[in-house]
């Protein structure tokens, strides 16, 4: 999400994944430098964190 709360990308949208560590590549070439927020949701858990993109 950008600082206006607009969704700029969806990296993964799936119902189930196997337990364990997962790594996802993110191509930010279409975004400008700035502050963004990412949201991780799993079952009943969710977390939102700030990310600084510098090009």
PDB file of C-alpha atoms in Angstrom, residues 2-53:
ATOM      1  CA  UNK A   2       1.165   3.544  -0.605  1.00  0.00           C
ATOM      2  CA  UNK A   3       0.910   6.331   1.992  1.00  0.00           C
ATOM      3  CA  UNK A   4      -2.613   7.132   0.715  1.00  0.00           C
ATOM      4  CA  UNK A   5      -3.736   3.597   1.576  1.00  0.00           C
ATOM      5  CA  UNK A   6      -4.042   2.521  -2.060  1.00  0.00           C
ATOM      6  CA  UNK A   7      -3.051  -1.048  -2.860  1.00  0.00           C
ATOM      7  CA  UNK A   8      -0.110  -1.010  -5.278  1.00  0.00           C
ATOM      8  CA  UNK A   9       0.591  -4.762  -5.515  1.00  0.00           C
ATOM      9  CA  UNK A  10      -0.568  -8.187  -4.389  1.00  0.00           C
ATOM     10  CA  UNK A  11       2.390 -10.530  -4.049  1.00  0.00           C
ATOM     11  CA  UNK A  12       0.604 -13.731  -3.139  1.00  0.00           C
ATOM     12  CA  UNK A  13      -3.050 -14.576  -2.781  1.00  0.00           C
ATOM     13  CA  UNK A  14      -3.595 -18.226  -1.929  1.00  0.00           C
ATOM     14  CA  UNK A  15      -5.847 -20.125   0.416  1.00  0.00           C
ATOM     15  CA  UNK A  16      -3.258 -22.487   1.883  1.00  0.00           C
ATOM     16  CA  UNK A  17       0.490 -22.918   2.057  1.00  0.00           C
ATOM     17  CA  UNK A  18       2.591 -25.572   3.715  1.00  0.00           C
ATOM     18  CA  UNK A  19       3.996 -24.797   7.140  1.00  0.00           C
ATOM     19  CA  UNK A  20       7.488 -23.315   7.233  1.00  0.00           C
ATOM     20  CA  UNK A  21       9.548 -20.462   5.842  1.00  0.00           C
ATOM     21  CA  UNK A  22       8.609 -18.881   2.539  1.00  0.00           C
ATOM     22  CA  UNK A  23      10.371 -16.342   0.346  1.00  0.00           C
ATOM     23  CA  UNK A  24       8.662 -14.186  -2.278  1.00  0.00           C
ATOM     24  CA  UNK A  25      10.419 -12.006  -4.858  1.00  0.00           C
ATOM     25  CA  UNK A  26       8.970  -8.505  -5.313  1.00  0.00           C
ATOM     26  CA  UNK A  27       9.558  -6.496  -8.504  1.00  0.00           C
ATOM     27  CA  UNK A  28       9.258  -2.854  -7.455  1.00  0.00           C
ATOM     28  CA  UNK A  29      10.426  -1.442 -10.798  1.00  0.00           C
ATOM     29  CA  UNK A  30       6.983   0.096 -11.390  1.00  0.00           C
ATOM     30  CA  UNK A  31       7.002   1.999  -8.096  1.00  0.00           C
ATOM     31  CA  UNK A  32       8.682   5.265  -7.192  1.00  0.00           C
ATOM     32  CA  UNK A  33      10.950   5.746  -4.193  1.00  0.00           C
ATOM     33  CA  UNK A  34       9.026   6.376  -1.000  1.00  0.00           C
ATOM     34  CA  UNK A  35       7.269   4.874   1.998  1.00  0.00           C
ATOM     35  CA  UNK A  36       5.023   1.850   1.517  1.00  0.00           C
ATOM     36  CA  UNK A  37       3.254  -0.546   3.848  1.00  0.00           C
ATOM     37  CA  UNK A  38       2.984  -4.298   3.531  1.00  0.00           C
ATOM     38  CA  UNK A  39       0.413  -6.541   5.184  1.00  0.00           C
ATOM     39  CA  UNK A  40       0.902 -10.205   6.042  1.00  0.00           C
ATOM     40  CA  UNK A  41      -2.232 -12.212   6.796  1.00  0.00           C
ATOM     41  CA  UNK A  42      -2.327 -15.860   7.884  1.00  0.00           C
ATOM     42  CA  UNK A  43      -5.500 -17.334   9.324  1.00  0.00           C
ATOM     43  CA  UNK A  44      -6.263 -15.245  12.419  1.00  0.00           C
ATOM     44  CA  UNK A  45      -2.889 -13.434  12.431  1.00  0.00           C
ATOM     45  CA  UNK A  46      -2.145 -10.238  10.546  1.00  0.00           C
ATOM     46  CA  UNK A  47       0.673  -7.727  10.685  1.00  0.00           C
ATOM     47  CA  UNK A  48       1.308  -4.437   8.860  1.00  0.00           C
ATOM     48  CA  UNK A  49       4.818  -2.993   8.598  1.00  0.00           C
ATOM     49  CA  UNK A  50       6.397   0.059   6.991  1.00  0.00           C
ATOM     50  CA  UNK A  51       8.868  -0.301   4.129  1.00  0.00           C
ATOM     51  CA  UNK A  52      11.142   2.352   2.625  1.00  0.00           C
ATOM     52  CA  UNK A  53      11.816   1.907  -1.088  1.00  0.00           C
TER      53      UNK A  53
END
